[in-house]
Structures are given as C-alpha cells and as structure tokens.
C-alpha cells in the first residue's frame, strides 16, 4: 500500500508565522537554560546538554516539517503547541522548578496557546505542562532548586521582554492584515453593490423597454394583457367601475400616403403625447396596434369616460400638427365599454369597445360610440 501522500498545499499562516517565533523563542530559552545549567553543582552531563540542543535547536525545525507534511497543517501546528507545553513541563521539573525559568517557560507556552487558539486554550497548555511535570517526577523524582543566579535572571527578564515584543508584533500584524482585509471586503462589497444596482437598473430598463412601444413611448399590448386582468380583478373585488376606451385615427392610411410615413409617425406621437399628458396617474395608456390606442380607466364610470372621450376627440380635431411645410389635421373615432355592463372579463370588454369603435367608423367617423348595453359580449368563460 502506498504511503500517505504529503500535503502539497501552502501551510496555514499559523504554521508559517509560528515557525519564526518558535525558532527565535527557543534560541532565547536555550541561552537561559544553558546559562542556568552551567552554574549548577554537580554539573550536568553530556546527555543533558545533548537533550538541550535537541530540544531547543533541532526540535523547532522538526515541528515545522511535521506540520507541513500533515493533511491539516493548522491542526498539526496546534498539536505542536501542546507538545511544547508538555516538554516545557518536563524541563521545569527536571531543573528543580527554578522560579524565573519556570515562570518564563509557563508564560511563553500558555500565551502561545492563547495567541493561536483562544484564551481558554491557556488551561489546555497548563494541563499539558502538568502532565510533563508528572512524567519528569515519575522518572527522576521530585526535587527543588528554586534559585537562579543574576545572569540567568537577567536573561529571563530580557527574554520575556523580547517574547512579549514578538507577541505584540504578531498581534499588530494580524490586526493590520485583518483591517486591510475588512477594508478590501468593504470596497469589494461596495463595488458589488454598485454592480447589483447597475444590473437592477438595466433589468428595470429592459423590463420598461419590453413593456413600452418604441415609437410613442406608451405601454404596449404585452403590458396591457397583464395589467387589464389585474385591474379588472381589483375593481371586481372592491366594487368599483372600470371603463375601457379604444381610439382609432381616422383615415390614417391616407395621411401616410399623402404626407409620408414619417409624417404619420409624427401624428401618432402627437396623439400619444396628448393622451399621456391628459390622462390621470391611475390610467393606463397603451398603443393597441397600428393607429389604435387603448385607455384603461380604473374607477371611472361610463358617463365620465364618455365625457373625457368627447373632450379628446374634439380637442384633437381642432389640433394642427406641423410636419415640415405640412399642416396636418386628423380626427378620432372612439369606442367605449365598461365593467360590469359590457362584460366581466378583459376579452369581453375589449370586444365590446371594438364593436363600438366599428360602429363609430361605419357611422361616419370622428365620433364617440358607447357599446350597446342591451347586447353585451358574452364572457369566454361562460
């Protein structure tokens, strides 16, 4: 069976950062413990010095290598921190618990746990130290040598100071990086929000364009199909009237043939502007097709709608539309229907208005005709 492959991804930032911190702090501890061991009587033998070198000169590199080879580099480095605490407990008991050295070893390893894990991890570090002490006492017995000479004490003070400076630098570096990341995230979020706003605006524009007639700017048949059904349902629910006005430009083909299609377009736009300007905010003005326009008039009784239709008809008949050197006059034929007298469905209302418009055309144009209430168009559903 093949061996477990090594992890070829970049190690976690804790592994990379703690490699430098471990090497620096272990060199400092090597100097402190070496200074203390050199003054002890009887002197420590070569095995103790060899263990000191292995612990504080070789082990940091082995710990880094082990973390880099692990599948989860962060978890491996956290295990390394626990091993640090265990070994420091062994050295503390083996040296007889010298106060300054014990304090230095305890502070450095517990703060490392708090720095790279969380504050509660200090108890985990203390427990690992206690296990190390028990192992050392079990193999070497319990003895105390609490004092340290002044050079060792001075090294402990200097070492602790340098270590706290390292910890402060690590905290500052991480906070600075987090601040930059948060700032970049804010900028990215602002840029993303701007893009979303632009997308929403484009979607709104596209939706508006899809619902608008390109020539007149009025709503188109597509928009009418969805709106008429919704408005009719609302009027049915609230017991309100609804009128529908179908407008047709008289002799529009003659206008195109006489003055040209551009002139015909100008007449359509002038009529659309008039209807859109004079309509209420609740009214829906649509280009129904060709030279036909449809007005949806919610909450407007038929009598009021007829009066409005007569005003628009007479006003447009008196209007002169200038197009280049031409002065164009036009008239309107208008068919009216209303809910509930002429039907209760969109199709019935439109058919009634269309029949009324046909009558207006057949009776001589330039007039308003109301659909015959006595013979309403049947609803398709019934």
XYZ file of C-alpha atoms in Angstrom:
382
model
C 0.000 0.000 0.000
C 1.281 3.476 -0.853
C 2.262 5.765 1.962
C 0.050 8.736 2.746
C 0.972 11.493 0.307
C 2.368 14.698 1.651
C 0.357 17.890 1.642
C 1.473 19.986 -1.328
C -0.697 22.977 -0.462
C 0.755 26.018 1.291
C 0.820 25.598 5.084
C -1.593 27.571 7.240
C -0.488 31.058 8.231
C -0.169 29.894 11.872
C 2.444 27.332 10.790
C 4.443 29.886 8.811
C 4.289 32.559 11.483
C 4.933 30.268 14.437
C 7.981 28.776 12.709
C 9.826 32.101 13.054
C 8.501 32.702 16.573
C 9.397 29.197 17.745
C 12.950 29.352 16.397
C 13.554 32.791 17.961
C 11.998 31.957 21.326
C 13.720 28.540 21.515
C 17.108 30.170 20.904
C 16.340 32.534 23.750
C 15.318 29.628 26.017
C 18.432 27.691 25.005
C 20.523 30.585 26.254
C 18.537 30.869 29.516
C 18.577 27.142 30.348
C 22.189 26.785 29.248
C 23.256 29.674 31.495
C 21.432 28.077 34.415
C 22.752 24.526 33.810
C 26.334 25.798 33.529
C 26.267 27.104 37.128
C 24.715 24.062 38.769
C 26.565 21.678 41.095
C 27.087 18.851 40.398
C 27.405 19.831 36.715
C 25.043 18.398 34.123
C 26.484 15.604 31.976
C 26.742 15.434 28.170
C 23.369 13.696 27.829
C 21.570 16.641 29.436
C 23.374 19.061 27.125
C 22.586 16.894 24.113
C 18.917 16.882 25.089
C 19.065 20.673 25.484
C 20.429 21.023 21.944
C 17.865 18.612 20.502
C 15.008 20.323 22.308
C 15.804 23.954 21.558
C 17.941 23.822 18.400
C 16.609 20.845 16.414
C 13.025 20.361 17.551
C 11.651 23.669 16.091
C 12.620 22.522 12.587
C 11.179 19.045 13.162
C 7.904 20.586 14.385
C 7.660 22.766 11.266
C 8.429 19.808 8.989
C 5.760 17.721 10.716
C 3.127 20.449 10.362
C 3.894 20.980 6.664
C 3.578 17.249 5.963
C 0.187 16.970 7.653
C -3.106 16.974 5.784
C -4.432 19.675 8.123
C -1.451 21.960 8.722
C -3.277 24.171 11.220
C -4.365 21.241 13.395
C -0.848 19.804 13.277
C 0.601 23.101 14.495
C -1.887 23.237 17.369
C -0.695 19.750 18.335
C 2.858 21.109 18.220
C 1.872 23.780 20.742
C 0.610 21.073 23.082
C 3.900 19.183 22.683
C 5.751 22.432 23.504
C 3.853 22.707 26.785
C 4.453 19.041 27.626
C 8.226 19.338 27.039
C 8.421 22.601 28.984
C 6.775 20.842 31.935
C 9.420 18.115 31.751
C 12.271 20.667 31.693
C 10.707 22.618 34.571
C 10.594 19.574 36.879
C 13.962 18.242 35.684
C 15.664 21.524 36.632
C 14.000 21.610 40.063
C 11.426 24.343 39.392
C 13.721 27.398 39.289
C 11.306 30.290 39.777
C 12.362 32.587 36.913
C 12.819 29.764 34.422
C 9.536 28.115 35.447
C 7.744 31.435 35.058
C 9.367 32.066 31.659
C 8.517 28.613 30.299
C 4.960 28.804 31.613
C 4.254 32.294 30.233
C 5.664 31.665 26.763
C 3.784 28.421 26.096
C 0.428 29.478 27.594
C 0.437 32.811 25.720
C 1.224 30.901 22.518
C -1.922 28.840 23.048
C -3.990 31.949 23.696
C -2.496 33.718 20.682
C -3.011 30.972 18.122
C -6.107 29.280 19.528
C -8.206 31.179 22.093
C -7.832 32.428 25.706
C -9.407 29.246 27.117
C -6.609 27.260 25.482
C -4.301 28.509 28.277
C -5.908 25.903 30.545
C -5.108 23.261 27.914
C -1.475 24.418 27.951
C -1.355 24.363 31.761
C -2.710 20.810 31.749
C -0.018 19.704 29.271
C 2.663 21.323 31.477
C 1.284 19.455 34.479
C 1.464 16.161 32.554
C 5.099 16.918 31.675
C 5.923 17.666 35.307
C 4.360 14.391 36.411
C 6.342 12.452 33.791
C 9.617 14.079 34.897
C 8.864 13.436 38.570
C 7.912 9.831 37.828
C 11.233 9.137 36.103
C 13.610 11.451 38.000
C 11.982 12.096 41.324
C 10.854 15.346 42.867
C 13.452 17.930 43.850
C 13.567 21.696 44.137
C 16.245 24.177 43.083
C 14.341 27.452 43.058
C 17.160 29.980 42.842
C 18.850 31.325 39.693
C 21.966 33.487 39.561
C 21.726 37.048 38.376
C 22.901 36.409 34.748
C 20.220 33.763 34.299
C 17.634 36.017 35.958
C 18.657 38.892 33.692
C 18.368 36.627 30.622
C 14.887 35.591 31.764
C 13.827 39.218 32.094
C 15.342 40.150 28.728
C 13.922 37.027 27.109
C 10.414 37.639 28.452
C 10.585 41.238 27.265
C 11.652 40.189 23.793
C 8.996 37.491 23.720
C 6.252 39.966 24.635
C 7.540 42.287 21.906
C 7.270 39.374 19.449
C 3.728 38.619 20.625
C 2.765 42.292 20.303
C 4.222 42.378 16.794
C 2.274 39.256 15.842
C -0.948 40.760 17.222
C -0.313 44.050 15.429
C 0.498 42.301 12.155
C -2.634 40.182 12.297
C -4.816 43.147 13.258
C -3.303 45.200 10.455
C -3.920 42.384 7.980
C -7.476 41.931 9.224
C -8.051 45.678 8.888
C -6.785 45.581 5.313
C -8.913 42.527 4.541
C -12.007 44.171 6.061
C -11.295 47.358 4.132
C -10.889 45.388 0.921
C -14.080 43.460 1.681
C -15.893 46.765 2.187
C -14.559 48.053 -1.127
C -15.470 44.774 -2.830
C -18.924 44.894 -1.248
C -19.395 48.487 -2.417
C -18.244 47.540 -5.918
C -20.544 44.505 -5.883
C -23.454 46.615 -4.653
C -22.761 49.130 -7.410
C -22.762 46.326 -9.964
C -26.003 44.950 -8.498
C -27.554 48.428 -8.671
C -26.441 48.753 -12.280
C -27.820 45.284 -13.067
C -31.125 46.127 -11.366
C -31.282 49.406 -13.266
C -30.553 47.616 -16.544
C -33.158 44.980 -15.742
C -35.640 47.744 -14.965
C -34.766 49.492 -18.225
C -35.089 46.237 -20.159
C -38.405 45.495 -18.482
C -39.561 49.020 -19.250
C -38.432 48.724 -22.853
C -40.189 45.361 -23.154
C -43.413 46.970 -21.911
C -43.157 50.168 -23.979
C -43.918 50.952 -27.588
C -40.731 52.119 -29.308
C -42.364 54.902 -31.351
C -44.757 56.538 -28.884
C -43.276 55.529 -25.519
C -46.710 54.315 -24.384
C -47.335 50.912 -22.865
C -47.671 48.126 -25.423
C -50.101 45.232 -25.890
C -47.871 42.931 -23.806
C -48.185 45.203 -20.775
C -51.912 45.663 -21.338
C -52.585 41.930 -21.296
C -51.194 41.581 -17.773
C -52.453 44.903 -16.394
C -56.046 44.766 -17.631
C -56.700 41.448 -15.923
C -55.158 42.697 -12.665
C -57.076 45.999 -12.676
C -60.344 44.280 -13.547
C -59.889 41.832 -10.672
C -59.246 44.742 -8.294
C -62.371 46.598 -9.440
C -64.435 43.415 -9.077
C -63.053 42.868 -5.585
C -63.653 46.449 -4.442
C -66.915 47.014 -6.323
C -65.530 49.817 -8.497
C -66.363 50.718 -12.107
C -63.823 50.361 -14.904
C -64.059 51.925 -18.346
C -62.183 50.999 -21.481
C -61.623 53.385 -24.379
C -60.491 52.211 -27.829
C -59.268 55.058 -30.082
C -58.533 54.903 -33.804
C -57.044 57.587 -36.053
C -59.386 58.204 -38.955
C -58.009 57.860 -42.478
C -54.510 57.152 -41.194
C -53.518 55.359 -44.409
C -54.450 58.495 -46.324
C -52.182 60.555 -44.058
C -49.285 58.167 -44.752
C -49.958 58.195 -48.492
C -50.284 61.981 -48.654
C -47.552 63.187 -46.317
C -45.323 60.119 -45.916
C -44.794 57.578 -43.179
C -42.622 59.933 -41.123
C -45.498 62.395 -41.012
C -47.802 59.548 -39.980
C -45.384 58.653 -37.171
C -45.405 62.271 -36.038
C -49.221 62.259 -35.870
C -49.111 59.087 -33.774
C -46.573 60.609 -31.400
C -48.587 63.830 -31.046
C -51.716 61.852 -30.203
C -49.776 59.675 -27.743
C -48.359 62.767 -26.016
C -51.833 64.282 -25.747
C -53.353 61.137 -24.251
C -50.443 60.533 -21.882
C -50.390 64.148 -20.686
C -54.116 64.471 -20.059
C -54.671 61.012 -18.558
C -54.853 60.529 -14.798
C -51.963 58.919 -12.947
C -54.086 55.777 -12.432
C -54.995 55.494 -16.124
C -53.145 53.084 -18.396
C -52.483 54.421 -21.913
C -51.410 51.796 -24.455
C -50.697 51.628 -28.142
C -53.024 48.794 -29.061
C -51.630 48.282 -32.537
C -51.049 50.336 -35.684
C -53.067 53.551 -35.332
C -55.198 52.195 -32.460
C -54.809 53.249 -28.836
C -56.471 51.780 -25.764
C -57.041 53.566 -22.472
C -57.768 51.624 -19.320
C -59.639 53.869 -16.869
C -59.978 52.280 -13.394
C -62.644 53.665 -11.050
C -64.185 55.790 -13.816
C -67.937 55.476 -14.550
C -69.010 55.173 -18.152
C -70.607 58.637 -18.247
C -67.393 60.307 -17.121
C -65.362 58.237 -19.588
C -67.689 59.343 -22.413
C -67.237 62.984 -21.443
C -63.456 62.564 -21.430
C -63.587 60.818 -24.813
C -65.574 63.687 -26.319
C -63.042 66.188 -24.973
C -60.134 64.282 -26.517
C -61.974 63.793 -29.797
C -62.912 67.446 -30.196
C -59.525 68.642 -28.937
C -57.620 66.516 -31.407
C -59.889 67.508 -34.289
C -59.031 71.151 -33.572
C -55.289 70.452 -33.393
C -52.917 71.282 -36.228
C -49.862 69.051 -36.417
C -46.868 70.688 -38.065
C -44.538 68.481 -40.050
C -42.038 70.399 -42.111
C -44.013 72.519 -44.561
C -47.180 70.481 -43.995
C -50.020 71.229 -41.628
C -51.879 68.037 -40.831
C -55.358 67.656 -39.340
C -56.822 64.416 -38.089
C -59.874 63.087 -36.331
C -60.574 60.245 -33.911
C -63.150 57.512 -33.704
C -63.637 56.162 -30.183
C -65.428 53.093 -28.850
C -66.300 52.785 -25.153
C -67.137 49.843 -22.919
C -67.262 49.450 -19.153
C -67.382 46.921 -16.347
C -69.758 45.434 -15.380
C -72.290 46.441 -18.032
C -70.353 45.240 -21.056
C -68.661 42.181 -19.609
C -66.687 40.900 -16.660
C -63.581 39.668 -18.459
C -60.821 41.505 -20.332
C -61.742 39.813 -23.614
C -65.421 40.793 -23.302
C -64.617 44.428 -22.546
C -62.185 44.720 -25.451
C -64.643 43.113 -27.866
C -67.404 45.449 -26.744
C -65.171 48.500 -27.206
C -64.042 47.180 -30.592
C -67.667 46.764 -31.759
C -68.438 50.280 -30.559
C -65.405 51.572 -32.471
C -66.580 49.744 -35.603
C -69.932 51.477 -35.290
C -68.207 54.853 -34.913
C -66.299 54.165 -38.131
C -69.348 52.954 -40.025
C -71.476 55.900 -38.872
C -69.079 58.444 -40.370
C -66.004 58.583 -38.071
C -64.958 61.484 -35.780
C -67.380 60.416 -33.074
C -67.644 58.578 -29.751
C -69.842 55.483 -29.544
C -70.684 53.562 -26.379
C -71.135 49.813 -26.623
C -74.719 48.583 -26.604
C -75.577 47.505 -23.059
C -78.596 45.503 -24.213
C -76.418 43.027 -26.109
C -73.196 42.646 -24.105
C -70.463 40.432 -25.478
C -70.536 37.055 -23.659
C -67.540 36.242 -21.453
C -65.374 33.434 -22.860
C -65.539 31.634 -19.547
C -69.378 31.379 -19.558
